[in-house]
Amino acid sequence: MDKVIFMVDMESFFASVERANHPELSGRPLLVSGDPERRSGVILAACPVAKARGVTNGERLWEAQQKCPEAVVVRPHMQQYVTVSVQITEILERFTDLIEPFSIDEQFMDVTHSQRLFGAPREIAQKVQQAIWHETGVRARIGMGESKVLAKMACDNFAKKMPSGVFHLTKERMERLLWPLPIECLYGVGRQMTKHFRNQGIRTIGQLANTSLERIKGKWGVNGHVLWLTAHGIDPSPVTPHSHDKQKGIGHGMTLPHDYVKAEDIHVVLLELCEEVCKRARRAHLMGRTVAIGVSGANMETPTGFHRQMKLTDHTNITMEVYEGAATLFERFWDGKPIRRLHVNLSNLTSDEAWQLSFFGNRDRAHQLGYTMDTIKEKFGDTAIRRAVSFLSASQAEERAKKIGGHYK
């Protein structure tokens, strides 16, 4: 039996959930946007009616309102979106146990052996669409293929543009349907890679597919090799529920509500981010040895900032040990210009079951203190216990505690 993989994508997911909750808005353009008074005032989701007016995800709210002044603007409700996403996963599990989440609104399904129970691939796709629509009010688009990359490209380039919302892209149809598309339509090719390909005269997916692999590998290494395989629809990775079980790193970042210019204020947020990263590491019973920080400048026209990393002395999930490394990187590489975004990441992970003792200081006490603080927060909320610096005006801890994924719950 030929392998059949689905990419199930929710149409304008956030906007669709909001519309399902507010049927009185049916037929009206709907925008889901962050707080327009802050940097987060960007379009997170636009319904098809608003997109038809030229509104795009990621643009500023005021720009979207110029294109579609009659649009209804609602703030995001992230907990509701997470709940519906889990509900959709449960619906998909009725058809197969091989489900792999790709994002909050995209999931892979391997329905190869489900055909014996539920019929041909297109029939299964229609049943999936109907179940999701009837139970959540969200429309699903489904791309089908022999591999995950084929299913993904079938969804993005074809299914989303068809009234049925379903498209099957086979390797036999690739040369006729996929290869003539611009190179940026290839899964994995972003803005920068598009420029590199175009500078080399590669403007379509077919031109990449017909370029010798040796030339591509010589120019772009492993990444080029993967993209060349993708252009041929080759992707041996299976659909597995366990694809995200082994974490390579734990990170957390935030866009600041205003430009931060004082080092002492930036250090407050940096410590809070380290606290969040270490809490996640402790929850997963992991420790890391490589700490990295990313800083983005406030000037959008002339981007500034840096991303640097360093190895710590030992593996750790102790907040102050990670913070010391992060602070060292910040002090060494910050150019003194205002910043708008900070990010902290902990990698080179290992289990927390065995860790290095120290002759200097009481690491055991600090280690246990972190887990005790986590227990208090889980029981009484993230603001139940805070470090003293989190009561300063520069702190974002209380504001972040009200949010999921950077947006209000």
Tab-separated table of N, CA, C and O in Angstrom, residues 170-245:
chain	number	residue	atom	x	y	z
A	170	THR	N	1.336	14.055	-5.905
A	170	THR	CA	2.163	12.862	-6.053
A	170	THR	C	3.461	13.231	-6.754
A	170	THR	O	3.577	14.292	-7.376
A	171	LYS	N	4.449	12.344	-6.672
A	171	LYS	CA	5.720	12.603	-7.342
A	171	LYS	C	5.544	12.683	-8.853
A	171	LYS	O	6.276	13.410	-9.541
A	172	GLU	N	4.551	11.958	-9.363
A	172	GLU	CA	4.302	11.994	-10.814
A	172	GLU	C	3.774	13.358	-11.262
A	172	GLU	O	3.935	13.723	-12.422
A	173	ARG	N	3.156	14.100	-10.360
A	173	ARG	CA	2.586	15.401	-10.711
A	173	ARG	C	3.517	16.565	-10.381
A	173	ARG	O	3.221	17.708	-10.705
A	174	MET	N	4.632	16.277	-9.728
A	174	MET	CA	5.524	17.347	-9.284
A	174	MET	C	6.074	18.175	-10.441
A	174	MET	O	6.056	19.406	-10.405
A	175	GLU	N	6.576	17.475	-11.472
A	175	GLU	CA	7.210	18.194	-12.577
A	175	GLU	C	6.234	19.141	-13.262
A	175	GLU	O	6.599	20.253	-13.656
A	176	ARG	N	4.980	18.747	-13.381
A	176	ARG	CA	3.978	19.574	-14.070
A	176	ARG	C	3.410	20.669	-13.175
A	176	ARG	O	3.180	21.783	-13.633
A	177	LEU	N	3.222	20.371	-11.893
A	177	LEU	CA	2.506	21.310	-11.023
A	177	LEU	C	3.424	22.094	-10.080
A	177	LEU	O	3.217	23.299	-9.883
A	178	LEU	N	4.416	21.416	-9.497
A	178	LEU	CA	5.235	22.065	-8.476
A	178	LEU	C	6.459	22.758	-9.052
A	178	LEU	O	6.789	23.885	-8.643
A	179	TRP	N	7.137	22.136	-9.972
A	179	TRP	CA	8.390	22.687	-10.472
A	179	TRP	C	8.268	24.060	-11.137
A	179	TRP	O	9.200	24.859	-11.035
A	180	PRO	N	7.164	24.390	-11.790
A	180	PRO	CA	7.080	25.739	-12.384
A	180	PRO	C	6.924	26.863	-11.355
A	180	PRO	O	7.067	28.046	-11.709
A	181	LEU	N	6.647	26.544	-10.090
A	181	LEU	CA	6.405	27.571	-9.072
A	181	LEU	C	7.702	28.290	-8.694
A	181	LEU	O	8.799	27.722	-8.795
A	182	PRO	N	7.604	29.542	-8.250
A	182	PRO	CA	8.793	30.287	-7.800
A	182	PRO	C	9.525	29.553	-6.692
A	182	PRO	O	8.912	28.826	-5.900
A	183	ILE	N	10.812	29.754	-6.597
A	183	ILE	CA	11.646	29.024	-5.647
A	183	ILE	C	11.202	29.254	-4.212
A	183	ILE	O	11.331	28.376	-3.361
A	184	GLU	N	10.618	30.433	-3.915
A	184	GLU	CA	10.179	30.709	-2.549
A	184	GLU	C	8.976	29.868	-2.131
A	184	GLU	O	8.617	29.832	-0.942
A	185	CYS	N	8.355	29.172	-3.062
A	185	CYS	CA	7.241	28.279	-2.736
A	185	CYS	C	7.719	26.921	-2.240
A	185	CYS	O	6.907	26.102	-1.802
A	186	LEU	N	9.032	26.686	-2.302
A	186	LEU	CA	9.581	25.423	-1.815
A	186	LEU	C	9.650	25.452	-0.298
A	186	LEU	O	10.144	26.424	0.301
A	187	TYR	N	9.160	24.418	0.344
A	187	TYR	CA	9.205	24.349	1.807
A	187	TYR	C	10.648	24.417	2.293
A	187	TYR	O	11.513	23.689	1.820
A	188	GLY	N	10.908	25.324	3.229
A	188	GLY	CA	12.250	25.482	3.783
A	188	GLY	C	13.027	26.631	3.197
A	188	GLY	O	14.108	26.961	3.689
A	189	VAL	N	12.506	27.261	2.153
A	189	VAL	CA	13.198	28.390	1.522
A	189	VAL	C	12.594	29.695	2.037
A	189	VAL	O	11.440	30.013	1.760
A	190	GLY	N	13.375	30.437	2.801
A	190	GLY	CA	12.934	31.718	3.330
A	190	GLY	C	13.401	32.862	2.455
A	190	GLY	O	13.902	32.680	1.347
A	191	ARG	N	13.245	34.070	2.995
A	191	ARG	CA	13.575	35.267	2.230
A	191	ARG	C	15.052	35.323	1.846
A	191	ARG	O	15.403	35.625	0.708
A	192	GLN	N	15.935	35.007	2.819
A	192	GLN	CA	17.360	35.102	2.540
A	192	GLN	C	17.801	34.033	1.543
A	192	GLN	O	18.591	34.311	0.630
A	193	MET	N	17.281	32.810	1.692
A	193	MET	CA	17.671	31.747	0.774
A	193	MET	C	17.139	32.022	-0.627
A	193	MET	O	17.774	31.660	-1.630
A	194	THR	N	15.973	32.655	-0.714
A	194	THR	CA	15.433	33.035	-2.027
A	194	THR	C	16.407	33.948	-2.755
A	194	THR	O	16.662	33.776	-3.955
A	195	LYS	N	16.970	34.910	-2.023
A	195	LYS	CA	17.952	35.828	-2.630
A	195	LYS	C	19.177	35.070	-3.121
A	195	LYS	O	19.676	35.313	-4.223
A	196	HIS	N	19.663	34.135	-2.286
A	196	HIS	CA	20.850	33.365	-2.678
A	196	HIS	C	20.576	32.555	-3.953
A	196	HIS	O	21.412	32.525	-4.870
A	197	PHE	N	19.422	31.896	-4.005
A	197	PHE	CA	19.096	31.097	-5.186
A	197	PHE	C	18.965	31.989	-6.424
A	197	PHE	O	19.480	31.660	-7.499
A	198	ARG	N	18.275	33.083	-6.283
A	198	ARG	CA	18.067	33.969	-7.443
A	198	ARG	C	19.396	34.547	-7.941
A	198	ARG	O	19.570	34.741	-9.141
A	199	ASN	N	20.299	34.829	-7.027
A	199	ASN	CA	21.619	35.332	-7.438
A	199	ASN	C	22.392	34.290	-8.240
A	199	ASN	O	23.297	34.635	-9.009
A	200	GLN	N	22.031	33.011	-8.055
A	200	GLN	CA	22.673	31.932	-8.804
A	200	GLN	C	21.858	31.513	-10.025
A	200	GLN	O	22.155	30.508	-10.661
A	201	GLY	N	20.814	32.301	-10.338
A	201	GLY	CA	20.003	32.013	-11.513
A	201	GLY	C	18.958	30.931	-11.297
A	201	GLY	O	18.365	30.428	-12.250
A	202	ILE	N	18.721	30.558	-10.041
A	202	ILE	CA	17.722	29.526	-9.727
A	202	ILE	C	16.456	30.240	-9.267
A	202	ILE	O	16.385	30.734	-8.139
A	203	ARG	N	15.466	30.308	-10.143
A	203	ARG	CA	14.267	31.096	-9.863
A	203	ARG	C	13.017	30.254	-9.657
A	203	ARG	O	12.008	30.756	-9.169
A	204	THR	N	13.059	28.996	-10.042
A	204	THR	CA	11.900	28.116	-9.861
A	204	THR	C	12.332	26.849	-9.130
A	204	THR	O	13.531	26.516	-9.072
A	205	ILE	N	11.361	26.143	-8.597
A	205	ILE	CA	11.638	24.874	-7.918
A	205	ILE	C	12.234	23.877	-8.904
A	205	ILE	O	13.159	23.126	-8.581
A	206	GLY	N	11.734	23.877	-10.133
A	206	GLY	CA	12.248	22.967	-11.148
A	206	GLY	C	13.699	23.221	-11.482
A	206	GLY	O	14.474	22.277	-11.712
A	207	GLN	N	14.100	24.499	-11.502
A	207	GLN	CA	15.503	24.808	-11.788
A	207	GLN	C	16.416	24.279	-10.694
A	207	GLN	O	17.521	23.807	-10.971
A	208	LEU	N	15.958	24.339	-9.445
A	208	LEU	CA	16.746	23.752	-8.359
A	208	LEU	C	16.806	22.240	-8.510
A	208	LEU	O	17.869	21.629	-8.368
A	209	ALA	N	15.659	21.625	-8.805
A	209	ALA	CA	15.610	20.169	-8.934
A	209	ALA	C	16.520	19.676	-10.050
A	209	ALA	O	17.085	18.576	-9.963
A	210	ASN	N	16.683	20.465	-11.092
A	210	ASN	CA	17.482	20.056	-12.252
A	210	ASN	C	18.930	20.525	-12.176
A	210	ASN	O	19.705	20.301	-13.113
A	211	THR	N	19.294	21.180	-11.083
A	211	THR	CA	20.688	21.559	-10.862
A	211	THR	C	21.417	20.389	-10.217
A	211	THR	O	20.846	19.672	-9.391
A	212	SER	N	22.667	20.180	-10.567
A	212	SER	CA	23.403	19.032	-10.031
A	212	SER	C	23.537	19.149	-8.517
A	212	SER	O	23.771	20.240	-7.970
A	213	LEU	N	23.389	18.023	-7.856
A	213	LEU	CA	23.480	18.002	-6.402
A	213	LEU	C	24.866	18.445	-5.935
A	213	LEU	O	24.996	19.117	-4.902
A	214	GLU	N	25.886	18.114	-6.687
A	214	GLU	CA	27.248	18.488	-6.310
A	214	GLU	C	27.401	20.002	-6.246
A	214	GLU	O	28.034	20.547	-5.333
A	215	ARG	N	26.793	20.694	-7.200
A	215	ARG	CA	26.878	22.155	-7.204
A	215	ARG	C	26.143	22.745	-6.001
A	215	ARG	O	26.646	23.658	-5.338
A	216	ILE	N	24.969	22.213	-5.707
A	216	ILE	CA	24.172	22.718	-4.594
A	216	ILE	C	24.882	22.462	-3.268
A	216	ILE	O	24.966	23.341	-2.405
A	217	LYS	N	25.411	21.257	-3.079
A	217	LYS	CA	26.116	20.931	-1.838
A	217	LYS	C	27.384	21.762	-1.697
A	217	LYS	O	27.729	22.193	-0.596
A	218	GLY	N	28.078	21.989	-2.818
A	218	GLY	CA	29.294	22.781	-2.768
A	218	GLY	C	29.034	24.227	-2.371
A	218	GLY	O	29.881	24.870	-1.758
A	219	LYS	N	27.862	24.720	-2.728
A	219	LYS	CA	27.532	26.118	-2.452
A	219	LYS	C	26.884	26.297	-1.090
A	219	LYS	O	27.192	27.246	-0.364
A	220	TRP	N	25.981	25.385	-0.709
A	220	TRP	CA	25.192	25.579	0.521
A	220	TRP	C	25.253	24.402	1.494
A	220	TRP	O	24.495	24.369	2.446
A	221	GLY	N	26.113	23.432	1.245
A	221	GLY	CA	26.337	22.367	2.203
A	221	GLY	C	25.116	21.506	2.467
A	221	GLY	O	24.310	21.218	1.573
A	222	VAL	N	24.961	21.112	3.749
A	222	VAL	CA	23.874	20.218	4.140
A	222	VAL	C	22.513	20.851	3.891
A	222	VAL	O	21.575	20.183	3.429
A	223	ASN	N	22.395	22.148	4.181
A	223	ASN	CA	21.115	22.828	3.966
A	223	ASN	C	20.711	22.783	2.492
A	223	ASN	O	19.546	22.529	2.155
A	224	GLY	N	21.656	23.003	1.610
A	224	GLY	CA	21.371	22.925	0.180
A	224	GLY	C	20.964	21.529	-0.244
A	224	GLY	O	20.070	21.351	-1.075
A	225	HIS	N	21.639	20.516	0.333
A	225	HIS	CA	21.310	19.121	0.029
A	225	HIS	C	19.862	18.823	0.411
A	225	HIS	O	19.107	18.206	-0.356
A	226	VAL	N	19.455	19.266	1.611
A	226	VAL	CA	18.082	19.031	2.074
A	226	VAL	C	17.071	19.702	1.150
A	226	VAL	O	16.046	19.111	0.785
A	227	LEU	N	17.350	20.925	0.731
A	227	LEU	CA	16.427	21.641	-0.149
A	227	LEU	C	16.350	20.980	-1.525
A	227	LEU	O	15.281	20.949	-2.145
A	228	TRP	N	17.465	20.459	-2.003
A	228	TRP	CA	17.464	19.747	-3.280
A	228	TRP	C	16.586	18.496	-3.180
A	228	TRP	O	15.798	18.206	-4.080
A	229	LEU	N	16.706	17.766	-2.077
A	229	LEU	CA	15.854	16.598	-1.869
A	229	LEU	C	14.384	17.004	-1.779
A	229	LEU	O	13.506	16.328	-2.314
A	230	THR	N	14.116	18.118	-1.095
A	230	THR	CA	12.737	18.604	-0.973
A	230	THR	C	12.153	18.926	-2.334
A	230	THR	O	10.979	18.639	-2.606
A	231	ALA	N	12.964	19.507	-3.215
A	231	ALA	CA	12.495	19.826	-4.569
A	231	ALA	C	12.120	18.572	-5.341
A	231	ALA	O	11.327	18.632	-6.288
A	232	HIS	N	12.666	17.438	-4.933
A	232	HIS	CA	12.319	16.153	-5.545
A	232	HIS	C	11.268	15.401	-4.737
A	232	HIS	O	10.947	14.249	-5.062
A	233	GLY	N	10.748	16.022	-3.671
A	233	GLY	CA	9.712	15.384	-2.861
A	233	GLY	C	10.229	14.302	-1.950
A	233	GLY	O	9.450	13.492	-1.441
A	234	ILE	N	11.542	14.282	-1.713
A	234	ILE	CA	12.153	13.219	-0.912
A	234	ILE	C	12.261	13.654	0.544
A	234	ILE	O	12.879	14.677	0.850
A	235	ASP	N	11.651	12.893	1.432
A	235	ASP	CA	11.715	13.167	2.861
A	235	ASP	C	11.458	11.852	3.592
A	235	ASP	O	10.318	11.419	3.742
A	236	PRO	N	12.504	11.183	4.074
A	236	PRO	CA	12.326	9.864	4.697
A	236	PRO	C	11.819	9.919	6.137
A	236	PRO	O	11.516	8.888	6.718
A	237	SER	N	11.721	11.113	6.719
A	237	SER	CA	11.323	11.187	8.127
A	237	SER	C	9.884	10.733	8.305
A	237	SER	O	8.987	11.144	7.560
A	238	PRO	N	9.636	9.861	9.280
A	238	PRO	CA	8.284	9.338	9.495
A	238	PRO	C	7.422	10.320	10.285
A	238	PRO	O	7.929	11.234	10.942
A	239	VAL	N	6.124	10.117	10.220
A	239	VAL	CA	5.196	10.853	11.085
A	239	VAL	C	5.184	10.141	12.427
A	239	VAL	O	4.849	8.963	12.507
A	240	THR	N	5.585	10.839	13.470
A	240	THR	CA	5.676	10.210	14.777
A	240	THR	C	5.212	11.156	15.866
A	240	THR	O	5.561	12.342	15.847
A	241	PRO	N	4.450	10.679	16.813
A	241	PRO	CA	4.018	11.516	17.939
A	241	PRO	C	5.174	11.914	18.847
A	241	PRO	O	5.015	12.797	19.694
A	242	HIS	N	6.331	11.263	18.674
A	242	HIS	CA	7.451	11.484	19.592
A	242	HIS	C	8.540	12.365	18.986
A	242	HIS	O	9.645	12.427	19.516
A	243	SER	N	8.239	13.061	17.903
A	243	SER	CA	9.272	13.839	17.220
A	243	SER	C	9.822	14.971	18.072
A	243	SER	O	10.946	15.423	17.882
A	244	HIS	N	9.033	15.461	19.040
A	244	HIS	CA	9.470	16.590	19.864
A	244	HIS	C	9.850	16.167	21.275
A	244	HIS	O	10.023	17.012	22.150
A	245	ASP	N	9.974	14.842	21.494
A	245	ASP	CA	10.266	14.379	22.845
A	245	ASP	C	11.670	14.764	23.299
A	245	ASP	O	11.889	15.097	24.458
